[in-house]
Amino acid sequence: MAYRKTPAEIGRLEAAREHLVTCATSVVTEVGWAQASVTAVADSAGIAAGSVYQHFASKTALAVEVFRRAAGREVDVLGEVLQGPGSPVERIGHGVEVFARRALENRGLAYALLAAPAEPAVGAERLDFRRRYRALFARAVHEGIEDGLLPAQNGEITAAALTGAIGEVLVDPLDTRDEEAAEELLVELVAMALRCAGAPPAAGQP
Amino acid sequence: MAYRKTPAEIGRLEAAREHLVTCATSVVTEVGWAQASVTAVADSAGIAAGSVYQHFASKTALAVEVFRRAAGREVDVLGEVLQGPGSPVERIGHGVEVFARRALENRGLAYALLAAPAEPAVGAERLDFRRRYRALFARAVHEGIEDGLLPAQNGEITAAALTGAIGEVLVDPLDTRDEEAAEELLVELVAMALRCAGAPPAAGQP
DNA sequence: GTCTATACCTAGATAGAC
DNA sequence: GTCTATCTAGGTATAGAC
């Protein structure tokens, strides 16, 4: 009986935990939080329900971990776009497009992150998630105002509007049956976002 | 034993049912759907838990009734504003203001209608509720386009954006501590909405 | 460490007395 | 018709064998 775990042991445990998180994410993506029971998740990962508690103290802890992983990825991607190169207005338009495109490509996950019924702990994470999104947009809006590209406005409200608007459009799918309709939706969304921020309807928007 | 209930009997039953719906609405407003157990609602109405089932076949049926009543009132109010007198642009601005003001005045109910975690049946009602809101806004936007007051755009997306934006702003309260801040929020919301619809930032908006 | 079996709790729904 | 008491189902978490 060793005093410490060997690197190999630690590695296997880590891998098992990762696998569990991955499978749980899939289950949530497919059936939502409410239907993602410990049994269902364990089945998906190929282990017994009881074994889940070797890796997480509670179902809630697992759910929070799943949410944080997925939400963190989205925030990172949006952050890179919104704080990257280009004018503030260009970045806002691009950010909206990236946000929406990723959500359309994985709508189950987007719904889970944005709106699906969930336990309180996950709801709290979601609030934080949306705040981070808003903060990113708000910063870009403020830069646009400083640069004289956008009219004076409450940037926090505009940022909240952008996240709310995109979420609303994505969660209750309008019509995205084919590829073409989806692309059209993206174009309209970006145009709406730029109007919302007060960008003059000039070049780049037909 | 009468073959039919007397009018008085029917009246008393109706009244009891109404009372139950009213109390349930209060409970939901205060603690949300998740915490509004049959027991809690029955206590609030001053009856035993079992008696609830004299009026509703299930907890779900009661919840749906509560949602429909409250949501219906909001849709009616918004509909009157959006289909009332004034130019389409004026009506949109006024509609947003009314929507937001009512939500701010009864934030618990607004949260319950727009975002609070709820069982699937209530979620379905909520979807329908948002669709009706969107349809009302979309119609006004289309009228604005026809009248040459608004630029060409996908009215459905703009309408979705307006409901999503207002919901987002109201649900995660920015800063509405005092009366003044709340009024300022309303002004900014309306300005954002008009920008979003593409109304020229002319008279009426400082 | 992982399994099986089970304890336990919450909450919706029902039965029968009054 | 309304009450009290109870039944039941679903799901989290734990105990103990292997």
XYZ file of C-alpha atoms (C1' of nucleotides) in Angstrom:
448
model
C 0.000 0.000 0.000
C 1.715 3.096 -1.254
C 1.594 6.386 0.581
C 1.000 8.197 -2.677
C -0.689 7.318 -5.880
C 1.616 6.553 -8.731
C 1.467 8.874 -11.771
C -0.198 6.095 -13.706
C -2.929 5.756 -11.125
C -3.518 9.498 -11.066
C -3.675 9.497 -14.828
C -6.276 6.785 -14.935
C -8.434 8.527 -12.370
C -8.194 11.789 -14.226
C -9.091 10.074 -17.450
C -12.109 8.404 -15.879
C -13.258 11.726 -14.509
C -12.793 13.425 -17.851
C -14.690 10.670 -19.568
C -17.521 11.109 -17.099
C -17.693 14.853 -17.712
C -17.654 14.320 -21.446
C -20.421 11.746 -21.355
C -22.477 13.856 -18.981
C -22.157 16.779 -21.374
C -23.454 14.604 -24.184
C -26.405 13.444 -22.140
C -27.286 16.985 -21.137
C -26.963 18.126 -24.724
C -29.358 15.438 -25.860
C -31.990 15.307 -23.140
C -31.483 18.424 -21.037
C -30.641 18.842 -17.372
C -33.918 17.620 -15.995
C -33.676 14.227 -17.681
C -29.990 13.790 -17.036
C -30.273 11.590 -13.954
C -27.231 10.068 -12.315
C -28.331 6.712 -13.683
C -28.566 8.008 -17.241
C -25.167 9.663 -17.062
C -23.536 6.614 -15.510
C -25.047 4.379 -18.182
C -23.698 6.678 -20.850
C -20.225 6.490 -19.331
C -20.443 2.730 -18.944
C -20.149 2.680 -15.159
C -22.514 2.004 -12.279
C -24.548 4.808 -10.778
C -22.767 4.486 -7.462
C -19.369 4.920 -9.084
C -20.195 8.467 -10.068
C -19.685 9.414 -6.449
C -16.045 8.390 -6.646
C -15.451 11.431 -8.801
C -18.022 13.959 -7.662
C -19.459 14.598 -4.240
C -22.950 15.081 -5.630
C -24.950 15.233 -8.780
C -24.990 18.994 -8.441
C -21.191 19.163 -8.388
C -21.058 17.191 -11.604
C -23.670 19.372 -13.251
C -21.812 22.523 -12.313
C -18.579 21.117 -13.694
C -20.304 20.221 -16.965
C -21.750 23.692 -17.264
C -18.494 25.465 -16.461
C -16.513 23.511 -19.006
C -18.922 24.142 -21.851
C -19.650 27.754 -20.946
C -15.968 28.496 -20.482
C -15.208 27.372 -24.008
C -17.866 29.681 -25.427
C -16.707 32.665 -23.418
C -13.137 32.099 -24.525
C -14.091 31.992 -28.176
C -16.238 35.105 -27.975
C -13.580 36.902 -25.990
C -10.952 36.253 -28.624
C -13.182 37.667 -31.329
C -14.363 40.691 -29.369
C -10.915 41.620 -28.142
C -9.130 40.755 -31.352
C -8.216 42.915 -34.337
C -10.558 45.173 -36.288
C -12.708 48.134 -35.409
C -15.132 47.798 -32.494
C -18.054 47.696 -34.896
C -16.496 44.979 -37.007
C -15.722 42.985 -33.889
C -19.268 43.258 -32.590
C -20.679 42.028 -35.867
C -18.181 39.211 -36.027
C -18.797 38.299 -32.392
C -22.520 37.997 -32.934
C -21.947 35.859 -35.973
C -19.555 33.524 -34.165
C -21.816 33.263 -31.127
C -24.820 32.435 -33.258
C -23.018 30.118 -35.627
C -21.612 27.992 -32.848
C -25.024 27.796 -31.223
C -26.677 26.743 -34.468
C -24.069 24.056 -35.000
C -24.708 22.585 -31.570
C -28.159 23.680 -30.682
C -28.675 21.138 -27.936
C -25.719 22.462 -26.012
C -26.668 26.057 -26.705
C -30.120 25.417 -25.316
C -28.650 23.747 -22.253
C -26.364 26.696 -21.632
C -28.868 29.433 -22.322
C -32.296 28.306 -21.348
C -32.997 24.690 -20.473
C -34.664 24.096 -17.111
C -32.007 23.344 -14.541
C -31.425 23.079 -10.832
C -30.628 26.249 -8.905
C -26.866 25.720 -8.780
C -26.717 25.485 -12.560
C -29.001 28.491 -12.811
C -26.510 30.495 -10.802
C -23.702 29.457 -13.133
C -25.830 30.464 -16.072
C -26.343 33.916 -14.634
C -22.603 34.304 -14.306
C -22.125 33.010 -17.820
C -24.508 35.542 -19.265
C -22.842 38.313 -17.289
C -19.495 37.438 -18.787
C -20.988 37.492 -22.250
C -22.542 40.838 -21.574
C -19.338 42.250 -20.161
C -17.497 41.299 -23.339
C -20.069 42.938 -25.581
C -20.328 45.980 -23.337
C -16.604 46.576 -23.567
C -16.692 46.531 -27.350
C -19.654 48.895 -27.376
C -17.845 51.323 -25.106
C -14.825 51.255 -27.352
C -17.066 51.990 -30.305
C -18.501 55.000 -28.524
C -15.051 56.303 -27.594
C -13.900 55.934 -31.175
C -16.883 57.905 -32.382
C -18.217 54.928 -34.332
C -21.301 54.463 -32.174
C -23.703 56.997 -30.677
C -23.829 57.656 -26.957
C -25.810 54.925 -25.213
C -25.939 52.696 -22.164
C -23.497 50.011 -23.245
C -24.652 47.564 -20.585
C -28.178 47.642 -21.887
C -27.091 47.231 -25.468
C -24.891 44.312 -24.447
C -27.744 42.707 -22.524
C -29.975 43.215 -25.519
C -27.518 41.498 -27.825
C -27.213 38.392 -25.657
C -30.931 38.310 -25.010
C -31.789 38.783 -28.639
C -29.465 36.104 -29.905
C -30.572 33.693 -27.225
C -34.201 34.271 -28.041
C -33.702 33.756 -31.738
C -31.638 30.630 -31.288
C -33.674 28.955 -28.599
C -36.970 29.206 -30.381
C -35.819 28.283 -33.847
C -37.429 30.396 -36.501
C -36.659 28.622 -39.694
C -33.274 27.048 -40.149
C -34.283 23.961 -42.026
C -31.628 24.186 -44.674
C -28.162 25.610 -44.887
C -29.361 28.587 -46.849
C -31.960 29.635 -44.321
C -29.414 29.384 -41.532
C -26.983 31.645 -43.362
C -29.754 34.127 -44.039
C -30.618 34.074 -40.342
C -27.019 34.870 -39.452
C -26.919 37.802 -41.854
C -30.118 39.234 -40.431
C -28.922 38.717 -36.884
C -25.715 40.627 -37.510
C -27.611 43.422 -39.212
C -30.004 43.621 -36.268
C -27.113 43.699 -33.810
C -25.388 46.559 -35.596
C -28.613 48.550 -35.763
C -29.099 47.858 -32.072
C -25.673 49.256 -31.262
C -26.400 52.241 -33.478
C -23.837 51.571 -36.178
C -24.703 53.474 -39.364
C -26.082 51.112 -42.007
C -23.181 51.686 -44.339
C -20.751 49.401 -46.130
C -20.832 45.693 -45.450
C -24.581 45.516 -44.997
C -26.572 45.191 -48.196
C -79.966 14.883 -3.945
C -80.444 17.159 -6.879
C -79.706 16.124 -10.418
C -78.042 19.435 -11.101
C -76.050 21.793 -9.021
C -77.898 24.903 -8.000
C -76.537 28.228 -9.290
C -75.362 29.030 -5.787
C -73.405 25.813 -5.592
C -71.804 26.423 -8.941
C -70.944 29.926 -7.857
C -69.260 28.753 -4.688
C -67.223 26.169 -6.564
C -66.168 28.705 -9.139
C -65.192 31.120 -6.412
C -63.126 28.482 -4.645
C -61.378 27.642 -7.857
C -60.687 31.289 -8.582
C -59.355 31.771 -5.102
C -57.051 28.815 -5.590
C -55.704 30.186 -8.862
C -55.166 33.592 -7.309
C -53.309 32.186 -4.326
C -51.243 29.901 -6.513
C -50.260 32.891 -8.615
C -49.096 34.699 -5.504
C -47.061 31.743 -4.348
C -45.425 31.363 -7.736
C -44.715 35.079 -7.852
C -43.012 34.912 -4.497
C -41.100 31.649 -4.557
C -41.098 30.490 -8.166
C -42.488 27.377 -9.796
C -40.011 24.948 -8.323
C -40.881 25.849 -4.737
C -44.612 26.105 -5.343
C -45.560 22.638 -4.105
C -49.163 21.542 -3.847
C -48.836 21.794 -0.089
C -47.546 25.343 -0.204
C -50.296 26.449 -2.552
C -52.996 24.731 -0.523
C -51.706 26.337 2.667
C -51.795 29.720 0.986
C -55.393 29.151 -0.041
C -56.331 27.883 3.409
C -57.341 24.390 2.293
C -55.862 20.935 2.615
C -53.478 19.620 0.021
C -55.890 16.908 -1.011
C -58.626 19.423 -1.708
C -56.657 20.925 -4.543
C -57.577 17.871 -6.571
C -61.234 18.789 -6.372
C -60.511 21.648 -8.717
C -57.598 20.464 -10.830
C -56.728 17.030 -12.077
C -53.052 17.526 -11.362
C -50.522 19.996 -10.159
C -49.480 20.502 -13.766
C -52.998 21.493 -14.773
C -53.075 24.103 -12.030
C -49.671 25.435 -13.017
C -50.708 25.764 -16.636
C -53.866 27.602 -15.640
C -51.870 30.012 -13.491
C -49.478 30.688 -16.323
C -52.191 31.206 -18.919
C -54.092 33.671 -16.803
C -51.093 35.832 -16.042
C -49.582 35.611 -19.505
C -52.914 36.340 -21.133
C -53.257 39.584 -19.234
C -49.822 40.724 -20.403
C -50.489 39.815 -24.001
C -53.766 41.692 -23.910
C -52.160 44.824 -22.566
C -49.324 44.759 -25.065
C -51.729 44.032 -27.886
C -53.829 47.058 -27.095
C -50.796 49.309 -27.154
C -49.252 47.835 -30.277
C -52.487 47.838 -32.220
C -53.725 51.131 -30.885
C -53.366 54.648 -32.230
C -50.156 56.332 -33.299
C -47.480 55.606 -35.858
C -45.906 52.147 -35.847
C -42.687 53.574 -34.453
C -44.476 55.349 -31.646
C -46.401 52.224 -30.845
C -43.262 50.108 -30.710
C -41.605 52.515 -28.331
C -44.693 52.709 -26.190
C -45.113 48.938 -26.244
C -41.598 48.353 -25.012
C -42.102 50.876 -22.267
C -45.362 49.323 -21.117
C -43.951 45.807 -21.259
C -40.920 46.814 -19.224
C -42.756 49.007 -16.770
C -45.248 46.308 -15.890
C -42.442 43.812 -15.425
C -40.534 46.177 -13.157
C -43.614 46.768 -11.072
C -44.158 43.065 -10.556
C -40.795 41.552 -11.071
C -41.596 38.274 -9.366
C -44.381 37.565 -11.806
C -42.322 38.763 -14.747
C -39.543 36.407 -13.787
C -42.003 33.542 -13.422
C -43.436 34.231 -16.861
C -40.188 34.826 -18.666
C -37.470 32.769 -17.149
C -37.996 30.947 -13.863
C -37.260 27.227 -13.912
C -40.470 25.345 -14.530
C -41.801 21.965 -15.479
C -42.048 21.083 -19.168
C -45.757 21.827 -19.521
C -45.221 25.349 -18.254
C -42.193 25.671 -20.494
C -44.392 24.888 -23.474
C -46.849 27.583 -22.432
C -43.983 30.015 -22.077
C -42.861 29.304 -25.614
C -46.332 30.072 -26.856
C -46.459 33.206 -24.744
C -43.206 34.502 -26.207
C -44.409 33.695 -29.696
C -47.484 35.802 -29.167
C -45.378 38.673 -27.917
C -43.143 38.359 -30.904
C -46.048 38.225 -33.305
C -47.388 41.478 -31.905
C -44.064 43.256 -32.239
C -43.434 41.769 -35.663
C -46.714 43.118 -36.954
C -45.871 46.634 -35.809
C -42.425 46.375 -37.383
C -43.925 45.279 -40.689
C -46.317 48.194 -40.621
C -43.402 50.508 -39.990
C -41.594 49.116 -43.001
C -44.650 49.490 -45.194
C -45.099 53.069 -44.087
C -41.499 53.827 -44.954
C -40.670 54.618 -41.332
C -38.358 51.654 -40.846
C -35.717 50.180 -43.135
C -36.196 46.807 -44.786
C -35.463 44.014 -42.317
C -36.581 40.636 -41.081
C -39.374 41.721 -38.771
C -39.529 38.364 -37.012
C -35.926 38.623 -35.963
C -36.313 42.189 -34.784
C -39.384 41.190 -32.816
C -37.558 38.256 -31.253
C -34.702 40.557 -30.415
C -36.999 43.004 -28.655
C -38.594 40.361 -26.438
C -35.255 38.712 -25.757
C -33.576 41.990 -24.990
C -36.228 43.227 -22.619
C -36.411 39.870 -20.890
C -32.681 39.766 -20.421
C -32.507 43.243 -19.018
C -35.406 42.723 -16.647
C -34.525 39.285 -15.411
C -30.983 40.080 -14.456
C -31.617 43.422 -12.851
C -28.963 45.928 -13.726
C -29.537 48.722 -11.324
C -33.044 49.739 -10.446
C -32.568 50.509 -6.806
C -34.437 53.767 -6.812
C -37.242 55.242 -8.831
C -34.885 57.412 -10.806
C -32.671 54.556 -11.926
C -35.718 52.583 -13.033
C -36.984 55.480 -15.151
C -33.550 55.901 -16.676
C -33.541 52.192 -17.510
C -36.885 52.525 -19.270
C -35.654 55.450 -21.345
C -32.554 53.554 -22.400
C -34.578 50.454 -23.190
C -36.910 52.338 -25.470
C -34.007 54.043 -27.199
C -32.325 50.681 -27.714
C -35.525 49.199 -29.102
C -35.969 51.975 -31.634
C -32.377 51.702 -32.753
C -32.879 47.961 -33.061
C -35.867 48.444 -35.330
C -33.886 50.983 -37.337
C -35.924 54.072 -36.478
C -33.926 57.245 -37.171
C -32.704 58.806 -33.908
C -34.793 61.899 -34.373
C -37.298 63.720 -32.230
C -38.372 62.218 -28.948
C -35.007 60.738 -28.108
C -32.563 63.115 -26.449
C -12.239 0.960 -7.107
C -16.248 -0.734 -8.971
C -20.226 -3.297 -8.558
C -25.174 -4.553 -6.618
C -28.593 -3.709 -3.625
C -30.869 -0.772 -0.841
C -31.987 2.985 2.333
C -34.130 7.289 2.328
C -36.305 11.421 1.064
C -39.312 14.373 -1.464
C -43.474 15.351 -3.507
C -47.630 14.146 -6.113
C -51.720 11.689 -5.789
C -55.485 8.739 -3.485
C -58.764 6.525 0.100
C -61.914 6.723 3.408
C -63.728 9.071 7.631
C -66.475 12.993 8.956
C -66.728 18.607 -0.169
C -63.037 18.819 2.853
C -60.116 16.750 5.965
C -56.242 13.377 7.650
C -53.475 9.749 6.719
C -51.257 7.035 3.539
C -49.538 5.063 -0.735
C -46.396 5.314 -4.452
C -42.843 6.620 -7.773
C -38.578 8.599 -8.979
C -34.171 9.635 -7.946
C -30.025 10.701 -4.893
C -26.833 8.801 -2.049
C -24.702 5.005 0.784
C -23.235 0.234 2.527
C -20.968 -3.676 1.959
C -19.476 -7.537 -1.119
C -15.995 -8.694 -4.585
